[in-house]
Amino acid sequence: MSTPTSRLLQLLSLLQSPRVWPAQALAERLAITPRTVRRDIDHLRELGYRITAVRGPAGGYRLDAGSQLPPMLFDDDQAVALVVALQLATAQGIDDDDAARRALATVRQLLPSRLRHRVDSIEVASLPHRSPAPIAPESLVAVTTSIHRHERLRFTYAGDNDRPARTAEPHHVVMSQGRWYLLAWDLDTDAWRTFRLDRLTPRIPAGPRFTPREVPGGDAAAFVAGLFKGSEGEDRWPCSGSVTLAAPAERVAPFADDGTVADLGDGRCRVTAGSWSWIALATWFGRFDAELSEPAPIALADAFGTLSDRYARTADR
C-alpha cells in the first residue's frame, strides 16, 4: 500500500501529462476512491500547484502553468530522457551550447539525490550524419512562432544574392539526418518546398495571417521524407527493385539501409531496395561486392546494362 506522500507524487506525475484526468480514472490508476483523489488534489493546491477542475461530461482535473514554480517532479524515466535531450541539443544543430549546459545544471539541482547520482552517470555524444551550420535559437523561435500563429514568414535565404526577401506560409519544422528544414507553401512558386533553417534568416515583422493548407497525406514528416526521395506525397522511392546476391544475408543486412534482405540459403539472399533513379539503384546494389543475378523489374536490368557499357568504356580509357 502506498503512503500518502508517495501517492501525492504519483498523482502529480499523472497530472503533468497534457490532458484532463477524470476523477474516476485517477482513482483507478492510484487504487483509491474518487473522494481520496479530491482530497489529494486539495493538498497539491496547498503546495502551490495550480490544478483546474474542468466541468462537463469530459471534465476532470488539469495541471495548469502557474506564475510561481512549485517543486518539480521527474520520475526516473523522465529524468533520463531530459538529461539525454539536453546533452544532445547542440549535436542536433542548435547554436546555444552554454544555454543547454546551464539548463542541465538547473535540472540537476532540482532532482533528489537518488536521481541526481543516476543522471550524473549519463554521458552521451552524437555524431550527426552531416555537419550542419548551427541554427541560432532566435531563428528557430521566430520560425516556429510564425507556424503557431499562422503568420506568413518573411525571410532571406543564403544564395539568393540580390533577391528580395522571400515570403512563404510556414507549416512544419522537420529534422532529417542532422539538418533542420522548414516545410512551407512557397508563394513565389505556388508549391510545397523545404528550406534549410541554417540558411534562413527571418525578417521582422512577420506577414499577415493565413489559413493553413492540408499537407498531402496528412503527415508532414512522411511528406518531407518523400520529397527527399523524389516521391511527392508519400514516403517511398520512385524506383524500387530487387536482385539476388551471392552473399549471406547476415553479411548484407547491416549495410542494407532501408532495404529488406531475405535469406535464400546456400550463402545467397534476395535484396529489395529503392532509389531516386534506376541507375542510382543499380549502382547501390553494386556496393556489396558480390555477384548479382535475377534483377527485377526490367528497368533495373536495363540500368545494369547501361552501367556495364559505361564502366567498360571507362576501363578501356
PDB file of C-alpha atoms in Angstrom:
ATOM      1  CA  MET A   1       0.000   0.000   0.000  1.00  0.00           C
ATOM      2  CA  SER A   2       1.399   3.410  -0.938  1.00  0.00           C
ATOM      3  CA  THR A   3       1.968   6.115   1.642  1.00  0.00           C
ATOM      4  CA  PRO A   4       0.102   9.442   1.365  1.00  0.00           C
ATOM      5  CA  THR A   5       3.322  11.158   0.276  1.00  0.00           C
ATOM      6  CA  SER A   6       4.158   8.640  -2.457  1.00  0.00           C
ATOM      7  CA  ARG A   7       0.524   8.747  -3.590  1.00  0.00           C
ATOM      8  CA  LEU A   8       0.713  12.527  -3.971  1.00  0.00           C
ATOM      9  CA  LEU A   9       3.853  12.166  -6.082  1.00  0.00           C
ATOM     10  CA  GLN A  10       2.170   9.563  -8.285  1.00  0.00           C
ATOM     11  CA  LEU A  11      -0.866  11.812  -8.668  1.00  0.00           C
ATOM     12  CA  LEU A  12       1.299  14.782  -9.605  1.00  0.00           C
ATOM     13  CA  SER A  13       3.190  12.685 -12.137  1.00  0.00           C
ATOM     14  CA  LEU A  14      -0.088  11.748 -13.835  1.00  0.00           C
ATOM     15  CA  LEU A  15      -1.370  15.330 -13.847  1.00  0.00           C
ATOM     16  CA  GLN A  16       1.808  16.554 -15.579  1.00  0.00           C
ATOM     17  CA  SER A  17       0.706  14.868 -18.801  1.00  0.00           C
ATOM     18  CA  PRO A  18      -1.114  17.349 -21.091  1.00  0.00           C
ATOM     19  CA  ARG A  19      -4.660  16.022 -20.675  1.00  0.00           C
ATOM     20  CA  VAL A  20      -7.739  16.288 -18.481  1.00  0.00           C
ATOM     21  CA  TRP A  21      -7.972  13.437 -15.976  1.00  0.00           C
ATOM     22  CA  PRO A  22     -11.451  12.367 -14.764  1.00  0.00           C
ATOM     23  CA  ALA A  23     -11.511  11.694 -11.014  1.00  0.00           C
ATOM     24  CA  GLN A  24     -12.581   8.097 -11.628  1.00  0.00           C
ATOM     25  CA  ALA A  25      -9.632   7.477 -13.979  1.00  0.00           C
ATOM     26  CA  LEU A  26      -7.199   8.867 -11.402  1.00  0.00           C
ATOM     27  CA  ALA A  27      -8.809   6.747  -8.686  1.00  0.00           C
ATOM     28  CA  GLU A  28      -8.402   3.590 -10.784  1.00  0.00           C
ATOM     29  CA  ARG A  29      -4.759   4.351 -11.625  1.00  0.00           C
ATOM     30  CA  LEU A  30      -3.910   5.023  -7.968  1.00  0.00           C
ATOM     31  CA  ALA A  31      -6.168   2.307  -6.494  1.00  0.00           C
ATOM     32  CA  ILE A  32      -8.014   4.794  -4.270  1.00  0.00           C
ATOM     33  CA  THR A  33     -11.503   6.286  -4.125  1.00  0.00           C
ATOM     34  CA  PRO A  34     -12.605   9.402  -6.045  1.00  0.00           C
ATOM     35  CA  ARG A  35     -13.112  11.088  -2.657  1.00  0.00           C
ATOM     36  CA  THR A  36      -9.450  10.479  -1.794  1.00  0.00           C
ATOM     37  CA  VAL A  37      -8.474  11.870  -5.187  1.00  0.00           C
ATOM     38  CA  ARG A  38     -10.320  15.108  -4.419  1.00  0.00           C
ATOM     39  CA  ARG A  39      -8.629  15.353  -1.029  1.00  0.00           C
ATOM     40  CA  ASP A  40      -5.195  14.793  -2.566  1.00  0.00           C
ATOM     41  CA  ILE A  41      -5.919  17.430  -5.221  1.00  0.00           C
ATOM     42  CA  ASP A  42      -6.625  19.913  -2.423  1.00  0.00           C
ATOM     43  CA  HIS A  43      -3.289  19.023  -0.775  1.00  0.00           C
ATOM     44  CA  LEU A  44      -1.408  19.663  -4.027  1.00  0.00           C
ATOM     45  CA  ARG A  45      -3.137  23.031  -4.394  1.00  0.00           C
ATOM     46  CA  GLU A  46      -1.976  23.933  -0.890  1.00  0.00           C
ATOM     47  CA  LEU A  47       1.591  23.173  -2.037  1.00  0.00           C
ATOM     48  CA  GLY A  48       1.271  25.732  -4.833  1.00  0.00           C
ATOM     49  CA  TYR A  49       0.256  23.607  -7.817  1.00  0.00           C
ATOM     50  CA  ARG A  50      -2.449  25.229  -9.936  1.00  0.00           C
ATOM     51  CA  ILE A  51      -4.894  22.401 -10.653  1.00  0.00           C
ATOM     52  CA  THR A  52      -8.067  23.326 -12.513  1.00  0.00           C
ATOM     53  CA  ALA A  53     -11.313  21.368 -12.227  1.00  0.00           C
ATOM     54  CA  VAL A  54     -12.901  21.092 -15.689  1.00  0.00           C
ATOM     55  CA  ARG A  55     -16.665  20.613 -15.594  1.00  0.00           C
ATOM     56  CA  GLY A  56     -18.835  18.683 -18.026  1.00  0.00           C
ATOM     57  CA  PRO A  57     -19.060  15.114 -19.421  1.00  0.00           C
ATOM     58  CA  ALA A  58     -15.403  15.212 -20.470  1.00  0.00           C
ATOM     59  CA  GLY A  59     -14.351  17.031 -17.313  1.00  0.00           C
ATOM     60  CA  GLY A  60     -11.794  16.237 -14.683  1.00  0.00           C
ATOM     61  CA  TYR A  61      -8.560  17.752 -13.415  1.00  0.00           C
ATOM     62  CA  ARG A  62      -5.779  19.524 -15.292  1.00  0.00           C
ATOM     63  CA  LEU A  63      -2.449  20.911 -14.085  1.00  0.00           C
ATOM     64  CA  ASP A  64      -2.040  24.491 -15.319  1.00  0.00           C
ATOM     65  CA  ALA A  65       1.075  26.563 -15.723  1.00  0.00           C
ATOM     66  CA  GLY A  66       1.476  28.842 -12.723  1.00  0.00           C
ATOM     67  CA  SER A  67       3.118  32.171 -12.017  1.00  0.00           C
ATOM     68  CA  GLN A  68       5.240  30.513  -9.345  1.00  0.00           C
ATOM     69  CA  LEU A  69       7.415  27.417  -9.695  1.00  0.00           C
ATOM     70  CA  PRO A  70       6.481  24.743  -7.163  1.00  0.00           C
ATOM     71  CA  PRO A  71       8.799  21.782  -6.588  1.00  0.00           C
ATOM     72  CA  MET A  72       9.313  19.935  -9.877  1.00  0.00           C
ATOM     73  CA  LEU A  73       8.741  16.205 -10.144  1.00  0.00           C
ATOM     74  CA  PHE A  74      10.509  13.864 -12.531  1.00  0.00           C
ATOM     75  CA  ASP A  75      10.242  10.116 -12.376  1.00  0.00           C
ATOM     76  CA  ASP A  76      13.317   8.062 -13.305  1.00  0.00           C
ATOM     77  CA  ASP A  77      12.467   7.715 -16.988  1.00  0.00           C
ATOM     78  CA  GLN A  78      11.624  11.412 -17.377  1.00  0.00           C
ATOM     79  CA  ALA A  79      14.896  12.452 -15.745  1.00  0.00           C
ATOM     80  CA  VAL A  80      16.943  10.209 -18.021  1.00  0.00           C
ATOM     81  CA  ALA A  81      15.094  11.430 -21.136  1.00  0.00           C
ATOM     82  CA  LEU A  82      15.581  15.091 -20.165  1.00  0.00           C
ATOM     83  CA  VAL A  83      19.303  14.725 -19.468  1.00  0.00           C
ATOM     84  CA  VAL A  84      19.917  12.890 -22.750  1.00  0.00           C
ATOM     85  CA  ALA A  85      17.930  15.510 -24.702  1.00  0.00           C
ATOM     86  CA  LEU A  86      19.915  18.387 -23.183  1.00  0.00           C
ATOM     87  CA  GLN A  87      23.231  16.654 -23.838  1.00  0.00           C
ATOM     88  CA  LEU A  88      22.282  16.107 -27.475  1.00  0.00           C
ATOM     89  CA  ALA A  89      20.878  19.608 -28.056  1.00  0.00           C
ATOM     90  CA  THR A  90      23.994  21.088 -29.645  1.00  0.00           C
ATOM     91  CA  ALA A  91      24.675  17.900 -31.622  1.00  0.00           C
ATOM     92  CA  GLN A  92      21.324  18.491 -33.315  1.00  0.00           C
ATOM     93  CA  GLY A  93      22.439  21.830 -34.724  1.00  0.00           C
ATOM     94  CA  ILE A  94      21.156  24.320 -32.128  1.00  0.00           C
ATOM     95  CA  ASP A  95      23.754  27.025 -31.604  1.00  0.00           C
ATOM     96  CA  ASP A  96      23.448  27.525 -27.850  1.00  0.00           C
ATOM     97  CA  ASP A  97      25.704  25.066 -26.069  1.00  0.00           C
ATOM     98  CA  ASP A  98      26.003  27.305 -23.000  1.00  0.00           C
ATOM     99  CA  ALA A  99      22.215  27.511 -22.547  1.00  0.00           C
ATOM    100  CA  ALA A 100      21.912  23.709 -22.743  1.00  0.00           C
ATOM    101  CA  ARG A 101      24.652  23.268 -20.123  1.00  0.00           C
ATOM    102  CA  ARG A 102      23.024  25.800 -17.804  1.00  0.00           C
ATOM    103  CA  ALA A 103      19.622  24.142 -18.232  1.00  0.00           C
ATOM    104  CA  LEU A 104      21.162  20.770 -17.441  1.00  0.00           C
ATOM    105  CA  ALA A 105      22.756  22.172 -14.290  1.00  0.00           C
ATOM    106  CA  THR A 106      19.435  23.711 -13.208  1.00  0.00           C
ATOM    107  CA  VAL A 107      17.536  20.463 -13.723  1.00  0.00           C
ATOM    108  CA  ARG A 108      20.215  18.544 -11.843  1.00  0.00           C
ATOM    109  CA  GLN A 109      19.811  20.797  -8.793  1.00  0.00           C
ATOM    110  CA  LEU A 110      16.067  20.093  -8.729  1.00  0.00           C
ATOM    111  CA  LEU A 111      16.485  16.325  -8.660  1.00  0.00           C
ATOM    112  CA  PRO A 112      16.556  14.265  -5.461  1.00  0.00           C
ATOM    113  CA  SER A 113      19.908  12.752  -4.525  1.00  0.00           C
ATOM    114  CA  ARG A 114      18.975   9.306  -5.809  1.00  0.00           C
ATOM    115  CA  LEU A 115      18.111  10.574  -9.287  1.00  0.00           C
ATOM    116  CA  ARG A 116      20.979  13.070  -9.329  1.00  0.00           C
ATOM    117  CA  HIS A 117      23.539  10.293  -8.908  1.00  0.00           C
ATOM    118  CA  ARG A 118      21.851   8.288 -11.618  1.00  0.00           C
ATOM    119  CA  VAL A 119      21.814  11.037 -14.234  1.00  0.00           C
ATOM    120  CA  ASP A 120      25.395  12.045 -13.384  1.00  0.00           C
ATOM    121  CA  SER A 121      26.474   8.710 -14.871  1.00  0.00           C
ATOM    122  CA  ILE A 122      24.846   9.539 -18.217  1.00  0.00           C
ATOM    123  CA  GLU A 123      27.253  10.956 -20.760  1.00  0.00           C
ATOM    124  CA  VAL A 124      26.311  10.664 -24.405  1.00  0.00           C
ATOM    125  CA  ALA A 125      27.563  12.184 -27.628  1.00  0.00           C
ATOM    126  CA  SER A 126      26.145  12.270 -31.124  1.00  0.00           C
ATOM    127  CA  LEU A 127      27.881  12.207 -34.471  1.00  0.00           C
ATOM    128  CA  PRO A 128      25.495  13.943 -36.883  1.00  0.00           C
ATOM    129  CA  HIS A 129      25.076  12.459 -40.354  1.00  0.00           C
ATOM    130  CA  ARG A 130      26.287  15.740 -41.762  1.00  0.00           C
ATOM    131  CA  SER A 131      27.964  18.861 -40.458  1.00  0.00           C
ATOM    132  CA  PRO A 132      25.152  21.427 -40.457  1.00  0.00           C
ATOM    133  CA  ALA A 133      25.749  25.077 -39.844  1.00  0.00           C
ATOM    134  CA  PRO A 134      24.457  25.922 -36.347  1.00  0.00           C
ATOM    135  CA  ILE A 135      20.952  27.366 -36.064  1.00  0.00           C
ATOM    136  CA  ALA A 136      20.513  30.444 -33.906  1.00  0.00           C
ATOM    137  CA  PRO A 137      17.857  29.784 -31.222  1.00  0.00           C
ATOM    138  CA  GLU A 138      16.157  33.083 -32.035  1.00  0.00           C
ATOM    139  CA  SER A 139      15.721  31.980 -35.673  1.00  0.00           C
ATOM    140  CA  LEU A 140      14.158  28.706 -34.595  1.00  0.00           C
ATOM    141  CA  VAL A 141      11.812  30.571 -32.231  1.00  0.00           C
ATOM    142  CA  ALA A 142      10.831  33.085 -34.939  1.00  0.00           C
ATOM    143  CA  VAL A 143      10.018  30.331 -37.434  1.00  0.00           C
ATOM    144  CA  THR A 144       8.058  28.164 -35.009  1.00  0.00           C
ATOM    145  CA  THR A 145       6.183  31.227 -33.701  1.00  0.00           C
ATOM    146  CA  SER A 146       5.047  32.041 -37.244  1.00  0.00           C
ATOM    147  CA  ILE A 147       3.912  28.441 -37.632  1.00  0.00           C
ATOM    148  CA  HIS A 148       1.981  28.548 -34.360  1.00  0.00           C
ATOM    149  CA  ARG A 149       0.331  31.887 -35.162  1.00  0.00           C
ATOM    150  CA  HIS A 150      -0.346  31.007 -38.825  1.00  0.00           C
ATOM    151  CA  GLU A 151       1.545  34.107 -39.968  1.00  0.00           C
ATOM    152  CA  ARG A 152       3.368  34.358 -43.275  1.00  0.00           C
ATOM    153  CA  LEU A 153       7.117  34.209 -42.824  1.00  0.00           C
ATOM    154  CA  ARG A 154       9.364  36.783 -44.489  1.00  0.00           C
ATOM    155  CA  PHE A 155      12.991  35.700 -44.746  1.00  0.00           C
ATOM    156  CA  THR A 156      16.217  35.954 -46.671  1.00  0.00           C
ATOM    157  CA  TYR A 157      17.839  32.765 -47.898  1.00  0.00           C
ATOM    158  CA  ALA A 158      21.526  32.041 -48.383  1.00  0.00           C
ATOM    159  CA  GLY A 159      22.448  32.001 -52.057  1.00  0.00           C
ATOM    160  CA  ASP A 160      19.693  34.392 -53.143  1.00  0.00           C
ATOM    161  CA  ASN A 161      22.273  37.177 -53.632  1.00  0.00           C
ATOM    162  CA  ASP A 162      20.389  40.380 -54.530  1.00  0.00           C
ATOM    163  CA  ARG A 163      16.964  38.776 -54.490  1.00  0.00           C
ATOM    164  CA  PRO A 164      14.477  40.493 -52.148  1.00  0.00           C
ATOM    165  CA  ALA A 165      13.134  38.688 -49.105  1.00  0.00           C
ATOM    166  CA  ARG A 166      11.027  35.619 -49.743  1.00  0.00           C
ATOM    167  CA  THR A 167       7.538  35.127 -48.329  1.00  0.00           C
ATOM    168  CA  ALA A 168       6.064  31.720 -47.525  1.00  0.00           C
ATOM    169  CA  GLU A 169       3.356  30.110 -45.444  1.00  0.00           C
ATOM    170  CA  PRO A 170       5.258  28.078 -42.814  1.00  0.00           C
ATOM    171  CA  HIS A 171       3.675  24.794 -41.760  1.00  0.00           C
ATOM    172  CA  HIS A 172       6.122  22.449 -40.000  1.00  0.00           C
ATOM    173  CA  VAL A 173       9.728  22.161 -38.869  1.00  0.00           C
ATOM    174  CA  VAL A 174      11.196  18.747 -39.650  1.00  0.00           C
ATOM    175  CA  MET A 175      14.603  17.334 -38.741  1.00  0.00           C
ATOM    176  CA  SER A 176      16.317  14.868 -41.084  1.00  0.00           C
ATOM    177  CA  GLN A 177      19.848  13.446 -40.874  1.00  0.00           C
ATOM    178  CA  GLY A 178      21.181  16.184 -38.638  1.00  0.00           C
ATOM    179  CA  ARG A 179      19.591  19.102 -40.501  1.00  0.00           C
ATOM    180  CA  TRP A 180      16.516  21.182 -39.732  1.00  0.00           C
ATOM    181  CA  TYR A 181      14.063  22.011 -42.509  1.00  0.00           C
ATOM    182  CA  LEU A 182      11.040  24.270 -42.793  1.00  0.00           C
ATOM    183  CA  LEU A 183       8.168  22.816 -44.790  1.00  0.00           C
ATOM    184  CA  ALA A 184       6.287  25.749 -46.265  1.00  0.00           C
ATOM    185  CA  TRP A 185       3.984  26.757 -49.091  1.00  0.00           C
ATOM    186  CA  ASP A 186       6.175  28.909 -51.339  1.00  0.00           C
ATOM    187  CA  LEU A 187       4.105  31.874 -52.520  1.00  0.00           C
ATOM    188  CA  ASP A 188       6.524  32.548 -55.395  1.00  0.00           C
ATOM    189  CA  THR A 189       6.066  29.119 -56.996  1.00  0.00           C
ATOM    190  CA  ASP A 190       2.672  28.104 -55.537  1.00  0.00           C
ATOM    191  CA  ALA A 191       4.132  24.800 -54.401  1.00  0.00           C
ATOM    192  CA  TRP A 192       5.338  22.967 -51.298  1.00  0.00           C
ATOM    193  CA  ARG A 193       9.034  23.495 -50.605  1.00  0.00           C
ATOM    194  CA  THR A 194      11.583  22.765 -47.923  1.00  0.00           C
ATOM    195  CA  PHE A 195      14.053  25.393 -46.710  1.00  0.00           C
ATOM    196  CA  ARG A 196      17.091  24.640 -44.576  1.00  0.00           C
ATOM    197  CA  LEU A 197      16.872  26.559 -41.308  1.00  0.00           C
ATOM    198  CA  ASP A 198      20.644  27.128 -41.159  1.00  0.00           C
ATOM    199  CA  ARG A 199      20.363  29.085 -44.438  1.00  0.00           C
ATOM    200  CA  LEU A 200      17.240  31.025 -43.452  1.00  0.00           C
ATOM    201  CA  THR A 201      17.171  34.407 -41.706  1.00  0.00           C
ATOM    202  CA  PRO A 202      13.692  35.550 -40.599  1.00  0.00           C
ATOM    203  CA  ARG A 203      12.722  39.169 -41.256  1.00  0.00           C
ATOM    204  CA  ILE A 204      10.678  41.270 -38.866  1.00  0.00           C
ATOM    205  CA  PRO A 205       7.788  41.972 -38.860  1.00  0.00           C
ATOM    206  CA  ALA A 206       6.062  38.796 -39.965  1.00  0.00           C
ATOM    207  CA  GLY A 207       3.473  38.848 -42.709  1.00  0.00           C
ATOM    208  CA  PRO A 208      -0.331  38.627 -42.421  1.00  0.00           C
ATOM    209  CA  ARG A 209      -2.146  35.587 -41.061  1.00  0.00           C
ATOM    210  CA  PHE A 210      -3.131  32.727 -43.372  1.00  0.00           C
ATOM    211  CA  THR A 211      -5.355  29.661 -43.303  1.00  0.00           C
ATOM    212  CA  PRO A 212      -3.127  26.560 -43.060  1.00  0.00           C
ATOM    213  CA  ARG A 213      -3.211  24.196 -46.026  1.00  0.00           C
ATOM    214  CA  GLU A 214      -3.522  20.452 -45.653  1.00  0.00           C
ATOM    215  CA  VAL A 215      -0.155  18.737 -46.080  1.00  0.00           C
ATOM    216  CA  PRO A 216      -0.530  15.988 -48.727  1.00  0.00           C
ATOM    217  CA  GLY A 217      -1.017  12.705 -46.935  1.00  0.00           C
ATOM    218  CA  GLY A 218      -1.570  14.492 -43.611  1.00  0.00           C
ATOM    219  CA  ASP A 219       1.878  13.593 -42.230  1.00  0.00           C
ATOM    220  CA  ALA A 220       4.490  16.345 -42.559  1.00  0.00           C
ATOM    221  CA  ALA A 221       7.460  14.107 -41.711  1.00  0.00           C
ATOM    222  CA  ALA A 222       6.400  11.440 -44.245  1.00  0.00           C
ATOM    223  CA  PHE A 223       5.745  14.109 -46.879  1.00  0.00           C
ATOM    224  CA  VAL A 224       9.205  15.663 -46.435  1.00  0.00           C
ATOM    225  CA  ALA A 225      10.820  12.206 -46.485  1.00  0.00           C
ATOM    226  CA  GLY A 226       9.005  11.567 -49.754  1.00  0.00           C
ATOM    227  CA  LEU A 227      10.218  14.867 -51.216  1.00  0.00           C
ATOM    228  CA  PHE A 228      13.806  13.916 -50.398  1.00  0.00           C
ATOM    229  CA  LYS A 229      13.265  10.587 -52.164  1.00  0.00           C
ATOM    230  CA  GLY A 230      11.671  12.192 -55.213  1.00  0.00           C
ATOM    231  CA  SER A 231       8.123  10.935 -54.499  1.00  0.00           C
ATOM    232  CA  GLU A 232       5.891  13.875 -53.656  1.00  0.00           C
ATOM    233  CA  GLY A 233       3.041  12.994 -51.362  1.00  0.00           C
ATOM    234  CA  GLU A 234       4.256   9.746 -49.784  1.00  0.00           C
ATOM    235  CA  ASP A 235       7.383   8.328 -48.188  1.00  0.00           C
ATOM    236  CA  ARG A 236       8.579   5.947 -50.893  1.00  0.00           C
ATOM    237  CA  TRP A 237      11.254   5.726 -53.564  1.00  0.00           C
ATOM    238  CA  PRO A 238      10.098   6.308 -57.168  1.00  0.00           C
ATOM    239  CA  CYS A 239      12.227   3.358 -58.327  1.00  0.00           C
ATOM    240  CA  SER A 240      12.149   0.076 -56.432  1.00  0.00           C
ATOM    241  CA  GLY A 241      13.626  -3.293 -57.424  1.00  0.00           C
ATOM    242  CA  SER A 242      15.400  -6.405 -56.228  1.00  0.00           C
ATOM    243  CA  VAL A 243      18.342  -8.663 -57.052  1.00  0.00           C
ATOM    244  CA  THR A 244      19.786 -11.917 -55.798  1.00  0.00           C
ATOM    245  CA  LEU A 245      23.206 -11.502 -54.199  1.00  0.00           C
ATOM    246  CA  ALA A 246      25.793 -14.268 -53.899  1.00  0.00           C
ATOM    247  CA  ALA A 247      26.428 -13.281 -50.292  1.00  0.00           C
ATOM    248  CA  PRO A 248      24.962 -14.461 -46.966  1.00  0.00           C
ATOM    249  CA  ALA A 249      22.093 -12.416 -45.572  1.00  0.00           C
ATOM    250  CA  GLU A 250      23.878 -11.764 -42.267  1.00  0.00           C
ATOM    251  CA  ARG A 251      26.740 -10.075 -44.126  1.00  0.00           C
ATOM    252  CA  VAL A 252      24.462  -7.933 -46.287  1.00  0.00           C
ATOM    253  CA  ALA A 253      21.781  -6.879 -43.758  1.00  0.00           C
ATOM    254  CA  PRO A 254      23.920  -4.422 -41.701  1.00  0.00           C
ATOM    255  CA  PHE A 255      24.575  -2.358 -44.838  1.00  0.00           C
ATOM    256  CA  ALA A 256      21.159  -2.541 -46.496  1.00  0.00           C
ATOM    257  CA  ASP A 257      19.972   0.866 -45.185  1.00  0.00           C
ATOM    258  CA  ASP A 258      16.171   0.946 -45.647  1.00  0.00           C
ATOM    259  CA  GLY A 259      16.194  -2.073 -47.959  1.00  0.00           C
ATOM    260  CA  THR A 260      14.997  -5.554 -46.994  1.00  0.00           C
ATOM    261  CA  VAL A 261      17.061  -8.741 -47.062  1.00  0.00           C
ATOM    262  CA  ALA A 262      15.593 -12.243 -47.434  1.00  0.00           C
ATOM    263  CA  ASP A 263      17.813 -15.241 -46.710  1.00  0.00           C
ATOM    264  CA  LEU A 264      17.722 -17.764 -49.593  1.00  0.00           C
ATOM    265  CA  GLY A 265      20.186 -20.235 -48.058  1.00  0.00           C
ATOM    266  CA  ASP A 266      23.353 -21.531 -49.741  1.00  0.00           C
ATOM    267  CA  GLY A 267      25.081 -18.224 -48.986  1.00  0.00           C
ATOM    268  CA  ARG A 268      22.624 -16.216 -51.102  1.00  0.00           C
ATOM    269  CA  CYS A 269      19.992 -13.578 -50.324  1.00  0.00           C
ATOM    270  CA  ARG A 270      17.358 -11.505 -52.095  1.00  0.00           C
ATOM    271  CA  VAL A 271      17.677  -7.761 -51.539  1.00  0.00           C
ATOM    272  CA  THR A 272      14.882  -5.285 -52.265  1.00  0.00           C
ATOM    273  CA  ALA A 273      15.608  -1.549 -52.172  1.00  0.00           C
ATOM    274  CA  GLY A 274      14.670   1.769 -53.722  1.00  0.00           C
ATOM    275  CA  SER A 275      16.297   4.929 -55.074  1.00  0.00           C
ATOM    276  CA  TRP A 276      15.502   8.102 -56.994  1.00  0.00           C
ATOM    277  CA  SER A 277      16.545   6.577 -60.366  1.00  0.00           C
ATOM    278  CA  TRP A 278      17.175   3.148 -61.856  1.00  0.00           C
ATOM    279  CA  ILE A 279      20.838   3.972 -62.496  1.00  0.00           C
ATOM    280  CA  ALA A 280      21.271   5.066 -58.877  1.00  0.00           C
ATOM    281  CA  LEU A 281      19.587   1.867 -57.677  1.00  0.00           C
ATOM    282  CA  ALA A 282      21.794  -0.341 -59.842  1.00  0.00           C
ATOM    283  CA  THR A 283      24.861   1.480 -58.522  1.00  0.00           C
ATOM    284  CA  TRP A 284      23.626   0.963 -54.945  1.00  0.00           C
ATOM    285  CA  PHE A 285      23.373  -2.806 -55.421  1.00  0.00           C
ATOM    286  CA  GLY A 286      26.982  -2.858 -56.622  1.00  0.00           C
ATOM    287  CA  ARG A 287      28.225  -1.719 -53.215  1.00  0.00           C
ATOM    288  CA  PHE A 288      28.084  -5.254 -51.816  1.00  0.00           C
ATOM    289  CA  ASP A 289      30.979  -6.545 -53.962  1.00  0.00           C
ATOM    290  CA  ALA A 290      29.169  -9.790 -54.831  1.00  0.00           C
ATOM    291  CA  GLU A 291      27.771 -11.472 -57.923  1.00  0.00           C
ATOM    292  CA  LEU A 292      24.275 -10.263 -58.817  1.00  0.00           C
ATOM    293  CA  SER A 293      21.535 -12.123 -60.682  1.00  0.00           C
ATOM    294  CA  GLU A 294      17.809 -12.064 -61.422  1.00  0.00           C
ATOM    295  CA  PRO A 295      17.304  -8.283 -61.391  1.00  0.00           C
ATOM    296  CA  ALA A 296      13.666  -7.137 -61.374  1.00  0.00           C
ATOM    297  CA  PRO A 297      11.920  -5.245 -62.836  1.00  0.00           C
ATOM    298  CA  ILE A 298      13.233  -4.998 -66.401  1.00  0.00           C
ATOM    299  CA  ALA A 299      14.030  -1.291 -65.888  1.00  0.00           C
ATOM    300  CA  LEU A 300      16.599  -2.283 -63.272  1.00  0.00           C
ATOM    301  CA  ALA A 301      18.119  -4.871 -65.618  1.00  0.00           C
ATOM    302  CA  ASP A 302      18.397  -2.185 -68.315  1.00  0.00           C
ATOM    303  CA  ALA A 303      20.134   0.120 -65.823  1.00  0.00           C
ATOM    304  CA  PHE A 304      22.730  -2.600 -65.135  1.00  0.00           C
ATOM    305  CA  GLY A 305      23.314  -2.828 -68.891  1.00  0.00           C
ATOM    306  CA  THR A 306      23.802   0.929 -69.166  1.00  0.00           C
ATOM    307  CA  LEU A 307      26.265   0.903 -66.283  1.00  0.00           C
ATOM    308  CA  SER A 308      28.108  -2.076 -67.763  1.00  0.00           C
ATOM    309  CA  ASP A 309      28.692  -0.235 -71.021  1.00  0.00           C
ATOM    310  CA  ARG A 310      29.682   2.944 -69.212  1.00  0.00           C
ATOM    311  CA  TYR A 311      32.159   1.182 -66.904  1.00  0.00           C
ATOM    312  CA  ALA A 312      33.614  -0.793 -69.834  1.00  0.00           C
ATOM    313  CA  ARG A 313      34.331   2.429 -71.709  1.00  0.00           C
ATOM    314  CA  THR A 314      35.928   3.902 -68.608  1.00  0.00           C
ATOM    315  CA  ALA A 315      38.131   0.822 -68.177  1.00  0.00           C
ATOM    316  CA  ASP A 316      39.240   0.980 -71.848  1.00  0.00           C
ATOM    317  CA  ARG A 317      40.414   4.553 -71.348  1.00  0.00           C
TER     318      ARG A 317
END
